[in-house]
Short mmCIF file of C-alpha atoms in Angstrom, two decimals:
data_model
loop_
_atom_site.label_atom_id
_atom_site.label_comp_id
_atom_site.label_asym_id
_atom_site.label_seq_id
_atom_site.Cartn_x
_atom_site.Cartn_y
_atom_site.Cartn_z
CA UNK A 246 -56.42 56.03 -40.09
CA UNK A 247 -53.52 57.83 -38.40
CA UNK A 248 -52.96 54.93 -36.03
CA UNK A 249 -54.29 51.48 -35.31
CA UNK A 250 -53.24 48.88 -32.74
CA UNK A 251 -54.41 45.25 -32.67
CA UNK A 252 -54.74 43.45 -29.31
CA UNK A 253 -52.04 41.03 -28.14
CA UNK A 254 -51.11 39.64 -24.72
CA UNK A 255 -47.95 38.11 -23.27
CA UNK A 256 -48.14 34.42 -24.33
CA UNK A 257 -48.04 31.41 -21.99
CA UNK A 258 -45.11 29.95 -24.00
CA UNK A 259 -42.34 32.15 -25.35
CA UNK A 260 -39.13 30.12 -25.58
CA UNK A 261 -39.49 30.14 -29.36
CA UNK A 262 -41.28 32.88 -31.25
CA UNK A 263 -42.94 30.32 -33.53
CA UNK A 264 -45.23 29.58 -30.56
CA UNK A 265 -45.11 32.98 -28.87
CA UNK A 266 -46.37 35.07 -31.78
CA UNK A 267 -49.52 33.08 -32.48
CA UNK A 268 -50.26 32.48 -28.79
CA UNK A 269 -49.93 36.21 -28.07
CA UNK A 270 -52.79 36.79 -30.52
CA UNK A 271 -55.07 33.95 -29.40
CA UNK A 272 -54.47 33.16 -25.71
CA UNK A 273 -57.14 35.61 -24.52
CA UNK A 274 -59.82 33.87 -26.62
CA UNK A 275 -62.70 32.32 -24.60
CA UNK A 276 -62.13 28.81 -26.01
CA UNK A 277 -58.34 28.94 -25.96
CA UNK A 278 -57.63 26.86 -22.84
CA UNK A 279 -59.41 23.65 -23.98
CA UNK A 280 -57.28 23.61 -27.16
CA UNK A 281 -54.07 24.70 -25.41
CA UNK A 282 -54.23 22.02 -22.71
CA UNK A 283 -55.29 19.35 -25.22
CA UNK A 284 -52.01 19.95 -27.04
CA UNK A 285 -48.40 20.96 -26.29
CA UNK A 286 -47.62 17.62 -24.63
CA UNK A 287 -45.13 15.98 -26.98
CA UNK A 288 -41.52 17.17 -27.31
CA UNK A 289 -38.74 16.29 -29.72
CA UNK A 290 -35.05 16.83 -30.39
CA UNK A 291 -32.69 16.15 -33.31
CA UNK A 292 -30.98 12.99 -32.09
CA UNK A 293 -28.17 13.07 -34.69
CA UNK A 294 -27.07 16.62 -33.87
CA UNK A 295 -23.45 15.56 -33.33
CA UNK A 296 -23.16 13.60 -36.59
CA UNK A 297 -24.95 16.35 -38.52
CA UNK A 298 -22.88 19.10 -36.85
CA UNK A 299 -25.96 20.97 -35.68
CA UNK A 300 -27.15 22.65 -32.52
CA UNK A 301 -29.17 20.36 -30.25
CA UNK A 302 -32.68 21.64 -30.91
CA UNK A 303 -35.27 20.77 -28.24
CA UNK A 304 -38.88 21.91 -28.59
CA UNK A 305 -42.55 21.08 -28.33
CA UNK A 306 -43.65 18.82 -31.19
CA UNK A 307 -46.95 19.35 -32.97
CA UNK A 308 -46.25 17.63 -36.25
CA UNK A 309 -43.01 18.76 -37.80
CA UNK A 310 -42.59 21.59 -40.28
CA UNK A 311 -45.70 23.56 -39.38
CA UNK A 312 -43.98 26.56 -37.84
CA UNK A 313 -46.40 29.46 -37.42
CA UNK A 314 -49.24 27.43 -39.00
CA UNK A 315 -50.39 25.42 -36.00
CA UNK A 316 -53.13 27.49 -34.36
CA UNK A 317 -56.79 26.77 -35.26
CA UNK A 318 -57.93 30.18 -33.96
CA UNK A 319 -56.05 31.85 -36.82
CA UNK A 320 -56.57 31.97 -40.56
CA UNK A 321 -53.06 31.98 -41.98
CA UNK A 322 -51.74 33.25 -45.30
CA UNK A 323 -48.11 32.78 -46.32
CA UNK A 324 -46.09 34.78 -48.87
CA UNK A 325 -42.50 33.98 -49.74
CA UNK A 326 -40.14 36.93 -49.37
CA UNK A 327 -39.08 37.29 -53.05
CA UNK A 328 -42.74 37.53 -54.08
CA UNK A 329 -43.57 39.99 -51.29
CA UNK A 330 -40.56 42.09 -52.27
CA UNK A 331 -41.37 42.03 -55.98
CA UNK A 332 -44.93 43.23 -55.37
CA UNK A 333 -44.41 45.66 -52.49
CA UNK A 334 -40.75 46.77 -52.54
CA UNK A 335 -41.81 50.39 -53.14
CA UNK A 336 -45.09 50.32 -51.21
CA UNK A 337 -44.70 47.99 -48.24
CA UNK A 338 -45.99 50.57 -45.75
CA UNK A 339 -49.41 51.15 -47.40
CA UNK A 340 -49.85 47.38 -47.67
CA UNK A 341 -49.03 46.78 -43.98
CA UNK A 342 -51.24 49.58 -42.68
CA UNK A 343 -54.15 48.35 -44.82
CA UNK A 344 -53.75 44.79 -43.50
CA UNK A 345 -53.58 45.99 -39.88
CA UNK A 346 -56.71 48.10 -40.39
CA UNK A 347 -58.42 44.93 -41.65
CA UNK A 348 -57.45 43.12 -38.43
CA UNK A 349 -54.58 41.14 -39.97
CA UNK A 350 -51.38 40.54 -37.97
CA UNK A 351 -48.25 40.55 -40.21
CA UNK A 352 -45.25 38.44 -39.13
CA UNK A 353 -42.43 39.56 -41.41
CA UNK A 354 -39.08 37.95 -42.18
CA UNK A 355 -36.62 40.80 -41.56
CA UNK A 356 -32.96 41.47 -40.81
CA UNK A 357 -32.79 42.54 -37.16
CA UNK A 358 -29.45 44.24 -37.84
CA UNK A 359 -31.63 47.26 -38.70
CA UNK A 360 -34.11 46.93 -35.79
CA UNK A 361 -32.90 49.18 -32.97
CA UNK A 362 -34.45 47.39 -29.96
CA UNK A 363 -32.70 44.07 -30.74
CA UNK A 364 -29.30 42.75 -29.67
CA UNK A 365 -28.37 42.38 -33.36
CA UNK A 366 -28.80 46.11 -34.09
CA UNK A 367 -25.71 47.33 -35.98
CA UNK A 368 -23.82 44.34 -34.52
CA UNK A 369 -24.45 41.36 -36.81
CA UNK A 370 -26.91 40.21 -39.49
CA UNK A 371 -29.83 38.33 -37.97
CA UNK A 372 -32.68 37.14 -40.23
CA UNK A 373 -35.69 36.71 -37.96
CA UNK A 374 -39.47 36.97 -37.81
CA UNK A 375 -41.02 40.11 -36.32
CA UNK A 376 -44.67 40.46 -35.31
CA UNK A 377 -46.22 43.81 -36.31
CA UNK A 378 -49.45 44.53 -34.43
CA UNK A 379 -50.00 48.25 -35.01
CA UNK A 380 -48.74 51.55 -36.39
CA UNK A 381 -48.82 55.30 -35.70
CA UNK A 382 -48.54 57.56 -38.76
CA UNK A 383 -47.94 60.72 -36.73
CA UNK A 384 -44.98 59.19 -34.87
CA UNK A 385 -43.80 57.18 -37.90
CA UNK A 386 -43.56 53.93 -35.93
CA UNK A 387 -44.82 50.37 -36.02
CA UNK A 388 -45.79 48.55 -32.85
CA UNK A 389 -43.79 45.31 -32.82
CA UNK A 390 -43.34 42.40 -30.45
CA UNK A 391 -40.17 40.43 -29.83
CA UNK A 392 -37.02 39.97 -27.76
CA UNK A 393 -35.26 43.20 -26.80
CA UNK A 394 -31.70 44.05 -25.77
CA UNK A 395 -32.53 42.80 -22.25
CA UNK A 396 -33.34 39.37 -23.82
CA UNK A 397 -36.92 39.67 -22.54
CA UNK A 398 -39.97 39.31 -24.75
CA UNK A 399 -41.87 42.56 -24.87
CA UNK A 400 -43.65 45.37 -26.69
CA UNK A 401 -41.49 47.63 -28.84
CA UNK A 402 -41.60 50.45 -31.37
CA UNK A 403 -39.86 50.22 -34.74
CA UNK A 404 -39.60 53.21 -37.05
CA UNK A 405 -40.96 53.01 -40.56
CA UNK A 406 -37.41 53.52 -41.89
CA UNK A 407 -35.95 50.71 -39.76
CA UNK A 408 -38.52 48.22 -40.97
CA UNK A 409 -38.03 49.22 -44.61
CA UNK A 410 -34.24 48.80 -44.26
CA UNK A 411 -34.69 45.40 -42.58
CA UNK A 412 -37.02 44.32 -45.40
CA UNK A 413 -34.61 45.40 -48.17
CA UNK A 414 -31.68 43.76 -46.37
CA UNK A 415 -33.41 40.36 -46.33
CA UNK A 416 -34.00 40.60 -50.07
CA UNK A 417 -30.29 41.22 -50.64
CA UNK A 418 -29.32 38.16 -48.57
CA UNK A 419 -31.74 35.97 -50.51
CA UNK A 420 -30.48 37.21 -53.88
CA UNK A 421 -26.92 36.36 -52.80
CA UNK A 422 -28.04 32.92 -51.55
CA UNK A 423 -26.67 33.80 -48.11
CA UNK A 424 -29.79 32.51 -46.31
CA UNK A 425 -32.90 30.50 -47.07
CA UNK A 426 -36.32 32.10 -47.09
CA UNK A 427 -38.49 31.57 -44.01
CA UNK A 428 -41.54 33.32 -45.51
CA UNK A 429 -43.93 35.96 -44.22
CA UNK A 430 -47.19 35.21 -42.42
CA UNK A 431 -50.44 37.11 -42.17
CA UNK A 432 -52.85 36.03 -39.43
CA UNK A 433 -56.55 36.77 -39.13
CA UNK A 434 -58.29 35.93 -35.86
CA UNK A 435 -61.28 33.57 -36.05
CA UNK A 436 -63.28 34.84 -33.04
CA UNK A 437 -66.08 32.26 -33.26
CA UNK A 438 -63.91 29.15 -33.45
CA UNK A 439 -64.88 26.59 -30.79
CA UNK A 440 -62.67 23.79 -29.46
CA UNK A 441 -63.74 21.30 -26.79
CA UNK A 442 -61.28 19.81 -24.33
CA UNK A 443 -60.05 16.54 -25.88
CA UNK A 444 -59.33 14.07 -23.08
CA UNK A 445 -58.67 11.23 -25.52
CA UNK A 446 -56.00 13.29 -27.28
CA UNK A 447 -54.37 14.22 -23.96
CA UNK A 448 -54.31 10.58 -22.89
CA UNK A 449 -52.86 9.39 -26.21
CA UNK A 450 -50.16 12.06 -26.28
CA UNK A 451 -49.11 11.29 -22.71
CA UNK A 452 -48.79 7.63 -23.71
CA UNK A 453 -46.75 8.49 -26.79
CA UNK A 454 -44.54 10.76 -24.68
CA UNK A 455 -43.78 7.85 -22.34
CA UNK A 456 -43.17 5.47 -25.26
CA UNK A 457 -40.98 8.06 -27.03
CA UNK A 458 -42.98 7.91 -30.23
CA UNK A 459 -45.29 10.10 -32.29
CA UNK A 460 -48.09 8.59 -34.35
CA UNK A 461 -49.02 11.80 -36.20
CA UNK A 462 -52.38 10.21 -36.94
CA UNK A 463 -54.60 12.87 -35.41
CA UNK A 464 -56.20 15.84 -37.15
CA UNK A 465 -54.43 18.11 -34.65
CA UNK A 466 -51.03 17.13 -36.04
CA UNK A 467 -49.21 17.08 -39.35
CA UNK A 468 -47.11 14.44 -41.06
CA UNK A 469 -43.38 15.13 -40.91
CA UNK A 470 -40.89 13.58 -43.34
CA UNK A 471 -38.15 14.28 -40.78
CA UNK A 472 -39.71 12.04 -38.16
CA UNK A 473 -37.02 9.34 -38.30
CA UNK A 474 -34.35 11.90 -37.44
CA UNK A 475 -36.08 12.99 -34.24
CA UNK A 476 -36.21 11.62 -30.71
CA UNK A 477 -39.55 12.06 -28.96
CA UNK A 478 -40.86 12.37 -25.44
CA UNK A 479 -38.98 10.88 -22.51
CA UNK A 480 -36.11 9.79 -24.82
CA UNK A 481 -35.15 13.45 -25.23
CA UNK A 482 -33.69 13.30 -21.73
CA UNK A 483 -30.99 10.92 -23.01
CA UNK A 484 -29.83 13.50 -25.54
CA UNK A 485 -30.04 16.42 -23.11
CA UNK A 486 -28.03 14.48 -20.53
CA UNK A 487 -25.49 13.54 -23.20
CA UNK A 488 -25.29 17.18 -24.27
CA UNK A 489 -24.40 18.40 -20.77
CA UNK A 490 -21.83 15.63 -20.44
CA UNK A 491 -20.21 16.79 -23.70
CA UNK A 492 -20.29 20.41 -22.51
CA UNK A 493 -18.20 19.28 -19.55
CA UNK A 494 -15.77 16.92 -21.29
CA UNK A 495 -15.68 17.63 -25.06
CA UNK A 496 -17.16 21.10 -25.68
CA UNK A 497 -15.08 21.49 -28.85
CA UNK A 498 -17.22 18.79 -30.54
CA UNK A 499 -20.35 20.97 -30.32
CA UNK A 500 -21.05 23.27 -33.26
CA UNK A 501 -23.12 25.57 -31.09
CA UNK A 502 -24.07 25.07 -27.47
CA UNK A 503 -27.29 26.76 -26.39
CA UNK A 504 -28.16 25.51 -22.88
CA UNK A 505 -30.18 28.64 -21.93
CA UNK A 506 -32.73 28.00 -24.67
CA UNK A 507 -32.85 24.23 -24.11
CA UNK A 508 -33.35 24.63 -20.37
CA UNK A 509 -35.95 27.36 -20.80
CA UNK A 510 -37.99 25.20 -23.17
CA UNK A 511 -37.63 22.25 -20.81
CA UNK A 512 -39.01 24.41 -18.00
CA UNK A 513 -41.92 25.55 -20.19
CA UNK A 514 -42.80 21.91 -20.86
CA UNK A 515 -42.81 21.06 -17.13
CA UNK A 516 -44.82 24.21 -16.40
CA UNK A 517 -47.35 23.04 -18.99
CA UNK A 518 -47.56 19.60 -17.36
CA UNK A 519 -48.28 21.16 -13.96
CA UNK A 520 -50.75 23.73 -15.33
CA UNK A 521 -52.55 21.01 -17.28
CA UNK A 522 -53.10 18.96 -14.11
CA UNK A 523 -54.45 22.06 -12.34
CA UNK A 524 -56.73 22.84 -15.31
CA UNK A 525 -58.08 19.28 -15.53
CA UNK A 526 -58.84 19.30 -11.81
CA UNK A 527 -60.53 22.69 -12.14
CA UNK A 528 -62.66 21.30 -14.99
CA UNK A 529 -63.57 18.29 -12.79
CA UNK A 530 -62.02 15.76 -15.17
CA UNK A 531 -60.78 13.91 -12.11
CA UNK A 532 -61.02 14.58 -8.35
CA UNK A 533 -58.89 17.21 -6.64
CA UNK A 534 -55.57 15.58 -5.76
CA UNK A 535 -53.30 18.06 -4.02
CA UNK A 536 -50.55 15.46 -3.69
CA UNK A 537 -50.37 14.83 -7.44
CA UNK A 538 -50.38 18.55 -8.18
CA UNK A 539 -47.57 19.14 -5.68
CA UNK A 540 -45.49 16.40 -7.31
CA UNK A 541 -45.86 18.06 -10.71
CA UNK A 542 -45.00 21.39 -9.07
CA UNK A 543 -41.80 19.83 -7.69
CA UNK A 544 -40.94 18.66 -11.22
CA UNK A 545 -41.52 22.15 -12.60
CA UNK A 546 -39.46 23.77 -9.85
CA UNK A 547 -36.54 21.44 -10.56
CA UNK A 548 -36.61 22.47 -14.23
CA UNK A 549 -36.93 26.14 -13.26
CA UNK A 550 -34.00 25.84 -10.85
CA UNK A 551 -31.87 24.26 -13.60
CA UNK A 552 -32.67 27.07 -16.01
CA UNK A 553 -31.87 29.76 -13.44
CA UNK A 554 -28.73 27.98 -12.28
CA UNK A 555 -27.30 28.01 -15.79
CA UNK A 556 -28.24 31.67 -16.23
CA UNK A 557 -26.33 32.42 -13.03
CA UNK A 558 -23.41 30.33 -14.31
CA UNK A 559 -23.22 32.45 -17.48
CA UNK A 560 -22.74 35.57 -15.33
CA UNK A 561 -20.71 34.28 -12.38
CA UNK A 562 -19.31 30.90 -13.33
CA UNK A 563 -20.48 28.05 -11.09
CA UNK A 564 -18.23 25.01 -10.51
CA UNK A 565 -19.61 21.67 -11.78
CA UNK A 566 -22.76 23.32 -13.13
CA UNK A 567 -23.03 20.84 -16.02
CA UNK A 568 -22.80 17.86 -13.68
CA UNK A 569 -25.41 19.42 -11.39
CA UNK A 570 -27.85 19.98 -14.26
CA UNK A 571 -27.17 16.50 -15.64
CA UNK A 572 -28.16 15.10 -12.24
CA UNK A 573 -31.33 17.25 -12.27
CA UNK A 574 -32.25 15.94 -15.73
CA UNK A 575 -31.86 12.35 -14.56
CA UNK A 576 -34.07 13.08 -11.57
CA UNK A 577 -36.73 14.77 -13.72
CA UNK A 578 -36.80 11.79 -16.07
CA UNK A 579 -37.28 9.38 -13.14
CA UNK A 580 -40.03 11.57 -11.67
CA UNK A 581 -41.92 11.66 -14.96
CA UNK A 582 -41.74 7.89 -15.34
CA UNK A 583 -43.77 7.75 -12.11
CA UNK A 584 -45.95 10.85 -12.42
CA UNK A 585 -47.25 10.58 -15.98
CA UNK A 586 -48.64 7.03 -15.52
CA UNK A 587 -50.38 8.35 -12.37
CA UNK A 588 -51.97 11.15 -14.39
CA UNK A 589 -53.02 8.75 -17.14
CA UNK A 590 -54.55 6.42 -14.57
CA UNK A 591 -56.56 9.30 -13.08
CA UNK A 592 -57.86 10.25 -16.53
CA UNK A 593 -58.78 6.67 -17.37
CA UNK A 594 -60.57 5.99 -14.09
CA UNK A 595 -62.56 9.20 -13.92
CA UNK A 596 -63.30 10.04 -17.55
CA UNK A 597 -65.22 8.21 -20.26
CA UNK A 598 -62.45 7.92 -22.82
CA UNK A 599 -63.06 6.97 -26.42
CA UNK A 600 -59.94 4.83 -26.61
CA UNK A 601 -59.34 2.21 -29.30
CA UNK A 602 -59.96 -1.37 -28.25
#
């Protein structure tokens, strides 16, 4: 076939591509929302980031090291880069086009230094995953999805030559031990997969979020050996607040500060909380409560304001921005300590929950 394009949509979460890529493939599925709103409740951060000289990494938590293997609507195959290179170094293109024709979505580990729509293009090496969802033989391009020079997630075109160069470059880095391999993924959609809304799981995760713990005892999650090094749930606010204090008073002690990503992911979490309440009300899991929904909307708007305020600070410079955001984080934490028990009480009173005795 001269060209073939697989369907994707803009995902509901996109702060990290580990969520965005799989959600872009599956979020238009008929049974997607029951699974989506039954999950993506818990969050985590690396609480020893200062001692370990790491970036403070804040994200949704679904069981640890299961990046790109967390979505039940997808059949996933993983190939490490040295093996992929050894088998297909001279014939990657025929392999990719065959997979796409079969309905498989490749997510390749590439060096974005060679990908022209990225900020890294001819500027600096940047090993990263790239979703390939189609190709056009006549135009000699792949259809790819990712962050562009405008820092927005979108649809792009990558020439066959660019992708080949990016593939060979990654192999060179690995041979020189300059990076560690993050593997290549191949996703096949499971169109008949059915998932029912899991109220018990929602209730349990909300409780664990408030208690700042993660049991990892559900089939929807995976065991993580790194669990003891992570802070969970509401306790993440302590580390975010600390981080913005350090940005103000001791920025030299931070290996890499990345407030835009942290604040964007924080906003996505609050957006999910608000959307989940709206979805549960729509599904009649508890009575319509406009007041509760408005309170969660206020929480989301505070997170959104914080994200946008810092983005404005990057461009213009805003006095006392770190102190302002620190105050917002403290307020969000206090709001959640009131709102989440309210939500749990609504679920418990109006739903037959299969909770342990």
